[in-house]
Coordinates of C-alpha atoms and ligand atoms in Angstrom, one line a residue:
X1077 CA 0.0 0.0 0.0
X1078 CA 1.6 3.3 -1.0
X1079 CA -0.7 5.5 1.1
X1080 CA -1.2 5.9 4.8
X1081 CA -4.4 4.8 6.5
X1082 CA -7.7 6.4 5.5
X1083 CA -9.9 7.5 8.4
X1084 CA -13.6 8.5 7.8
X1085 CA -14.8 11.1 10.3
X1086 CA -18.4 11.7 11.2
X1087 CA -19.7 14.6 13.2
X1088 CA -23.4 15.3 14.1
X1089 CA -23.2 16.7 17.7
X1090 CA -25.1 19.9 17.0
X1091 CA -26.4 21.6 13.9
X1092 CA -23.9 20.6 11.3
X1093 CA -24.0 17.2 9.6
X1094 CA -20.3 16.5 8.6
X1095 CA -18.1 13.8 7.1
X1096 CA -14.5 13.9 6.0
X1097 CA -11.7 11.5 4.9
X1098 CA -8.2 12.1 6.1
X1099 CA -5.0 10.2 5.1
X1100 CA -2.6 9.4 7.8
X1101 CA -3.1 11.8 10.7
X1102 CA -3.1 15.2 9.1
X1103 CA -3.8 15.1 5.3
X1104 CA -7.4 16.1 4.4
X1105 CA -8.7 14.2 1.4
X1106 CA -12.3 15.6 1.7
X1107 CA -14.2 17.7 4.2
X1108 CA -18.0 18.0 3.7
X1109 CA -20.3 20.1 6.0
X1110 CA -24.0 20.3 5.5
X1111 CA -25.2 23.1 7.8
X1112 CA -28.7 23.4 9.3
X1113 CA -28.2 27.0 10.3
X1114 CA -30.9 28.3 7.9
X1115 CA -33.4 25.8 9.3
X1116 CA -32.8 26.7 13.0
X1117 CA -32.5 30.5 12.3
X1118 CA -36.2 30.9 12.1
X1119 CA -36.5 29.6 15.7
X1120 CA -33.6 31.8 17.0
X1121 CA -31.5 28.8 18.0
X1122 CA -31.0 25.1 17.6
X1123 CA -34.2 23.0 18.1
X1124 CA -32.8 19.6 19.2
X1125 CA -35.5 17.4 17.7
X1126 CA -35.4 19.2 14.4
X1127 CA -31.6 18.8 14.4
X1128 CA -31.8 15.0 14.9
X1129 CA -34.4 14.7 12.0
X1130 CA -32.2 16.7 9.6
X1131 CA -29.1 14.7 10.6
X1132 CA -31.0 11.5 9.7
X1133 CA -31.8 13.0 6.2
X1134 CA -28.3 14.2 5.6
X1135 CA -25.9 11.8 7.2
X1136 CA -25.6 9.2 4.5
X1137 CA -25.6 11.6 1.5
X1138 CA -22.9 13.6 3.3
X1139 CA -20.8 10.5 4.0
X1140 CA -21.1 9.4 0.4
X1141 CA -20.1 12.8 -0.8
X1142 CA -17.0 12.8 1.5
X1143 CA -16.0 9.4 0.0
X1144 CA -16.6 10.6 -3.5
X1145 CA -14.7 13.8 -3.1
X1146 CA -11.8 11.9 -1.5
X1147 CA -11.7 9.9 -4.8
X1148 CA -11.8 6.6 -2.9
X1149 CA -14.1 3.6 -2.7
X1150 CA -16.0 2.8 0.5
X1151 CA -13.9 -0.4 0.7
X1152 CA -10.7 1.7 0.9
X1153 CA -11.7 3.1 4.4
X1154 CA -9.4 1.7 7.1
X1155 CA -11.2 3.0 10.2
X1156 CA -14.3 5.1 11.2
X1157 CA -14.1 7.9 13.8
X1158 CA -17.3 9.4 15.1
X1159 CA -18.2 12.1 17.7
X1160 CA -20.0 10.5 20.7
X1161 CA -20.1 13.6 22.9
X1162 CA -20.5 16.2 24.2
X1163 CA -23.5 17.5 22.3
X1164 CA -27.3 17.0 21.8
X1165 CA -28.3 13.4 22.6
X1166 CA -30.5 12.8 19.6
X1167 CA -28.1 14.5 17.2
X1168 CA -25.1 12.5 18.5
X1169 CA -27.1 9.2 18.2
X1170 CA -27.5 9.7 14.4
X1171 CA -23.7 9.9 13.8
X1172 CA -22.9 7.2 16.3
X1173 CA -25.4 4.8 14.7
X1174 CA -24.1 5.6 11.2
X1175 CA -20.5 5.2 12.3
X1176 CA -21.2 1.8 14.0
X1177 CA -23.2 0.6 11.0
X1178 CA -20.4 1.5 8.6
X1179 CA -17.6 0.1 10.7
X1180 CA -19.6 -3.2 11.1
X1181 CA -20.5 -3.4 7.3
X1182 CA -16.9 -2.6 6.2
X1183 CA -15.4 -4.7 9.0
X1184 CA -13.0 -1.9 10.1
X1185 CA -12.2 -0.5 13.6
X1186 CA -14.5 2.1 15.2
X1187 CA -13.1 5.1 17.2
X1188 CA -15.3 7.2 19.5
X1189 CA -14.1 10.8 19.5
X1190 CA -14.6 13.6 22.1
X1191 CA -15.9 16.6 20.1
X1192 CA -13.8 19.1 22.2
X1193 CA -10.6 17.1 21.6
X1194 CA -11.5 17.2 17.9
X1195 CA -11.7 21.0 18.1
X1196 CA -8.2 21.1 19.5
X1197 CA -6.9 18.7 16.9
X1198 CA -8.2 20.9 14.1
X1199 CA -5.0 22.8 14.7
X1200 CA -2.9 19.8 13.7
X1201 CA -4.6 19.8 10.3
X1202 CA -4.0 23.5 9.8
X1203 CA -0.4 23.7 11.1
X1204 CA 1.9 20.7 10.1
X1205 CA 4.7 22.0 12.4
X1206 CA 2.5 22.1 15.5
X1207 CA 3.3 19.4 18.2
X1208 CA 2.5 19.1 21.9
X1209 CA 3.0 20.2 24.6
X1210 CA 0.9 23.4 24.4
X1211 CA -2.0 25.2 26.1
X1212 CA -5.3 25.2 24.3
X1213 CA -8.1 27.7 24.7
X1214 CA -11.3 25.9 23.7
X1215 CA -14.2 28.4 23.1
X1216 CA -17.3 27.0 21.5
X1217 CA -21.1 27.3 21.8
X1218 CA -21.2 24.8 24.7
X1219 CA -17.7 25.1 26.2
X1220 CA -15.0 27.4 27.4
X1221 CA -11.9 25.7 28.8
X1222 CA -8.2 26.0 29.1
X1223 CA -6.6 22.6 28.5
X1224 CA -3.0 21.7 28.8
X1225 CA -2.2 19.3 26.0
X1226 CA 0.7 17.3 27.3
X1227 CA 0.9 14.8 24.5
X1228 CA -1.4 13.5 21.7
X1229 CA -3.3 11.4 24.2
X1230 CA -2.8 13.2 27.5
X1231 CA -4.8 16.3 28.5
X1232 CA -5.5 18.2 31.7
X1233 CA -8.1 20.8 32.4
X1234 CA -6.8 24.1 33.8
X1235 CA -10.1 25.8 34.0
X1236 CA -13.6 26.1 32.6
X1237 CA -16.7 28.2 32.7
X1238 CA -18.8 28.0 35.8
X1239 CA -22.0 29.0 33.9
X1240 CA -22.4 30.1 30.3
X1241 CA -19.9 29.2 27.5
X1242 CA -18.5 32.2 25.6
X1243 CA -20.4 31.2 22.4
X1244 CA -23.6 30.8 24.4
X1245 CA -23.1 34.4 25.7
X1246 CA -22.6 35.7 22.2
X1247 CA -25.7 33.9 21.0
X1248 CA -27.9 35.2 23.9
X1249 CA -26.6 38.8 23.6
X1250 CA -27.2 38.6 19.8
X1251 CA -30.8 37.5 20.4
X1252 CA -31.6 40.5 22.7
X1253 CA -30.0 42.8 20.1
X1254 CA -32.3 41.4 17.5
X1255 CA -29.5 39.8 15.5
X1256 CA -30.0 36.4 13.7
X1257 CA -28.7 33.0 14.9
X1258 CA -25.9 32.1 15.2
X1259 CA -25.2 35.2 17.2
X1260 CA -21.4 35.1 17.3
X1261 CA -20.7 36.1 13.7
X1262 CA -23.5 38.8 13.8
X1263 CA -22.1 40.4 17.0
X1264 CA -18.6 40.2 15.5
X1265 CA -19.7 42.1 12.4
X1266 CA -21.9 44.7 14.3
X1267 CA -19.1 45.4 16.8
X1268 CA -16.9 46.6 14.0
X1269 CA -19.3 49.6 13.6
X1270 CA -19.3 50.5 17.3
X1271 CA -16.9 51.5 20.1
X1272 CA -16.3 49.7 23.4
X1273 CA -17.5 52.7 25.5
X1274 CA -19.8 50.8 27.9
X1275 CA -18.1 49.3 31.0
X1276 CA -19.5 45.8 31.3
X1277 CA -18.2 43.5 34.1
X1278 CA -15.2 41.2 33.8
X1279 CA -15.6 38.2 36.1
X1280 CA -13.0 36.2 38.1
X1281 CA -10.1 38.3 36.9
X1282 CA -7.7 37.4 39.7
X1283 CA -4.3 36.0 38.5
X1284 CA -4.1 32.3 38.8
X1285 CA -7.9 31.8 38.5
X1286 CA -8.4 30.0 35.2
X1287 CA -12.2 29.5 35.5
X1288 CA -14.6 31.7 33.5
X1289 CA -18.1 33.1 34.2
X1290 CA -20.1 34.9 31.5
X1291 CA -23.6 34.9 32.9
X1292 CA -23.1 38.1 34.9
X1293 CA -21.9 39.8 31.7
X1294 CA -24.9 38.6 29.8
X1295 CA -27.2 39.9 32.5
X1296 CA -25.4 43.2 32.6
X1297 CA -26.1 43.6 28.8
X1298 CA -29.8 42.7 29.3
X1299 CA -30.1 45.2 32.2
X1300 CA -28.4 47.9 30.3
X1301 CA -30.8 47.5 27.3
X1302 CA -33.9 47.1 29.6
X1303 CA -33.1 50.2 31.7
X1304 CA -32.4 52.3 28.5
X1305 CA -35.8 51.2 27.1
X1306 CA -37.6 52.0 30.3
X1307 CA -36.0 55.5 30.4
X1308 CA -36.8 56.0 26.8
X1309 CA -33.1 56.5 26.0
X1310 CA -31.9 55.2 22.6
X1311 CA -28.8 53.0 22.6
X1312 CA -26.3 52.3 19.9
X1313 CA -26.5 48.5 19.3
X1314 CA -23.1 48.7 17.7
X1315 CA -21.6 50.1 20.9
X1316 CA -23.3 47.5 23.0
X1317 CA -22.0 44.7 20.7
X1318 CA -18.5 46.2 20.7
X1319 CA -18.5 46.7 24.5
X1320 CA -19.8 43.2 25.2
X1321 CA -17.3 41.6 22.8
X1322 CA -14.4 43.6 24.3
X1323 CA -15.3 42.4 27.8
X1324 CA -15.4 38.7 26.6
X1325 CA -12.1 39.1 24.7
X1326 CA -10.3 40.9 27.5
X1327 CA -11.2 38.1 30.0
X1328 CA -10.3 35.3 27.5
X1329 CA -7.0 37.0 26.6
X1330 CA -6.0 37.8 30.2
X1331 CA -6.7 34.3 31.6
X1332 CA -5.2 32.5 28.6
X1333 CA -1.9 34.4 28.6
X1334 CA -1.7 34.1 32.4
X1335 CA -2.2 30.3 32.1
X1336 CA 0.4 29.9 29.4
X1337 CA 2.9 31.9 31.4
X1338 CA 2.3 29.9 34.6
X1339 CA 2.5 26.6 32.7
X1340 CA 6.0 27.4 31.4
X1341 CA 4.8 26.3 27.9
X1342 CA 5.8 28.4 24.9
X1343 CA 2.9 27.5 22.6
X1344 CA -0.8 28.4 22.6
X1345 CA -3.6 27.2 20.3
X1346 CA -7.1 28.4 20.0
X1347 CA -10.0 26.1 19.1
X1348 CA -13.8 26.1 18.7
X1349 CA -16.4 28.2 16.9
X1350 CA -15.7 31.4 18.9
X1351 CA -12.1 31.2 17.7
X1352 CA -13.5 32.6 14.5
X1353 CA -14.0 35.9 16.3
X1354 CA -11.9 38.6 14.7
X1355 CA -11.3 40.7 17.8
X1356 CA -10.3 37.6 19.9
X1357 CA -8.0 36.5 17.2
X1358 CA -6.3 39.9 16.9
X1359 CA -5.9 40.5 20.6
X1360 CA -4.7 37.0 21.5
X1361 CA -2.2 37.1 18.6
X1362 CA -0.9 40.5 19.8
X1363 CA -0.7 39.4 23.4
X1364 CA 1.1 36.1 22.5
X1365 CA 3.6 38.0 20.3
X1366 CA 4.3 40.5 23.1
X1367 CA 5.0 37.6 25.5
X1368 CA 7.1 35.5 23.1
X1369 CA 4.4 32.8 22.9
X1370 CA 3.9 30.9 19.6
X1371 CA 0.2 31.2 18.6
X1372 CA -1.8 28.8 16.4
X1373 CA -5.3 29.0 15.2
X1374 CA -7.0 26.6 12.7
X1375 CA -8.6 29.2 10.4
X1376 CA -12.3 30.0 9.9
X1377 CA -13.4 26.8 8.3
X1378 CA -11.7 24.3 10.6
X1379 CA -12.6 26.1 13.8
X1380 CA -16.3 25.7 13.5
X1381 CA -17.8 22.1 13.6
X1382 CA -16.4 19.8 11.0
X1383 CA -15.6 16.1 10.6
X1384 CA -11.9 16.5 9.5
X1385 CA -11.0 17.4 13.0
X1386 CA -12.9 14.3 14.3
X1387 CA -11.0 12.1 11.8
X1388 CA -7.7 13.7 12.8
X1389 CA -8.3 13.0 16.6
X1390 CA -9.5 9.5 15.7
X1391 CA -6.4 8.8 13.7
X1392 CA -4.2 9.7 16.6
X1393 CA -6.4 7.6 19.0
X1394 CA -6.1 4.6 16.6
X1395 CA -2.3 5.0 16.6
X1396 CA -2.5 4.7 20.4
X1397 CA -4.8 1.7 20.1
X1398 CA -7.8 3.5 21.6
X1399 CA -10.7 1.9 19.8
X1400 CA -14.4 1.6 20.6
X1401 CA -16.7 -1.4 20.1
X1402 CA -20.2 -1.6 18.7
X1403 CA -21.6 -0.9 22.2
X1404 CA -20.5 2.8 21.7
X1405 CA -23.3 5.1 22.8
X1406 CA -23.8 8.9 22.7
X1407 CA -22.6 10.7 25.9
X1408 CA -24.2 14.2 25.8
X1409 CA -22.3 15.6 28.8
X1410 CA -18.9 14.0 28.0
X1411 CA -16.0 15.8 29.6
X1412 CA -12.5 16.3 28.2
Ligands
KG4_689 O1 -17.6 25.0 17.9 P1 -18.9 25.4 17.3 O2 -19.1 25.5 15.8 O3 -20.1 24.5 17.9 C1 -20.0 24.0 19.2 O4 -19.3 23.0 19.4 O5 -20.7 24.7 20.0 O6 -19.2 26.9 17.9 C2 -20.4 27.5 17.7 C3 -20.4 28.8 18.5 C4 -21.7 29.6 18.4 O7 -22.0 30.0 19.7 C5 -21.4 30.8 17.5 O8 -22.1 31.9 17.8 C6 -19.9 31.0 17.9 O9 -19.4 29.7 17.9 N1 -19.2 31.8 16.8 C7 -18.7 33.0 17.0 C8 -18.2 33.4 15.8 N2 -18.4 32.5 14.9 C9 -19.0 31.5 15.5 N3 -18.6 33.7 18.2 C10 -18.0 34.9 18.1 N4 -17.5 35.5 16.9 C11 -17.6 34.7 15.8 N5 -17.1 35.3 14.7
ZN690 ZN1 -18.0 22.4 18.2

């Protein structure tokens, strides 16, 4: 065989049905994402039951397209990696069932992948030179954590959010500002037209505290808007967006740089959907450069949900002999 192993990745944890084929651990052969965003937008957020039903409709066509675009035959697949948590139970079950069925039918090994580890591993696809150890800031719709990646299969949590995730705060604030789902990109865009003139709270800012809290900030934005409405004062939504975003970014940058410094590591990676935020990117990059820290970020396409990152994580797990069996089940609240 003159090629390395082919891993099929499957991802259905939230509102993207995705499949990808990678060769070896880092070479993307295909990366297909069918988004349900337009379907959920009319409800202002993801409706779990609707997400599951649409995954059922899309999962096999998306897998077939990934195989076709990789220019391979189904029978060439050496192993199947699938997200089994964290995420929406019904949505996860669709991918897990498809992954198990394919692994069984093709008689190849199955690998159960943690979605958050997948997000971190998206950085390996984007940056061939990246290797552990490093600190990872994982910021998504459901999670905000600082993770020390000691090796390809060894991670330790340095801190996480005590309430809302960063992406969740973006989505909720966007909603009260009348912006469409998903809120993150909409707030990011609107913030560019405003100035961070409103002083919103920054929680848990003491050095050495790597936990996050965004629910107070979210409430402060709601209170600000309600009180202005009751007093009949008109507010600049762009300034509110810019001020909210600045508060989130300042907290994330401060804690992340503090953690990297204390860890003695010289490398930082960012992962998850909120990593697409332009202000967070700019500020973290600037702060890392100032402190002599190497900074990696997977790029806009690979930082939101996709299956290439799941296949990548799966390929590394397979190298370490970490396989699942056909009893694999969805674990909605899976930790790192
Ligand atoms: O990682 P992801 O695609 O899905 C989860 O695993 O949750 O992250 C989705 C989250 C959503 O909350 C979305 O609003 C946020 O990422 N997001 C952003 C941006 N793009 C996506 N947040 C801030 N700025 C962005 N540009
Ligand atoms: Zn995600």
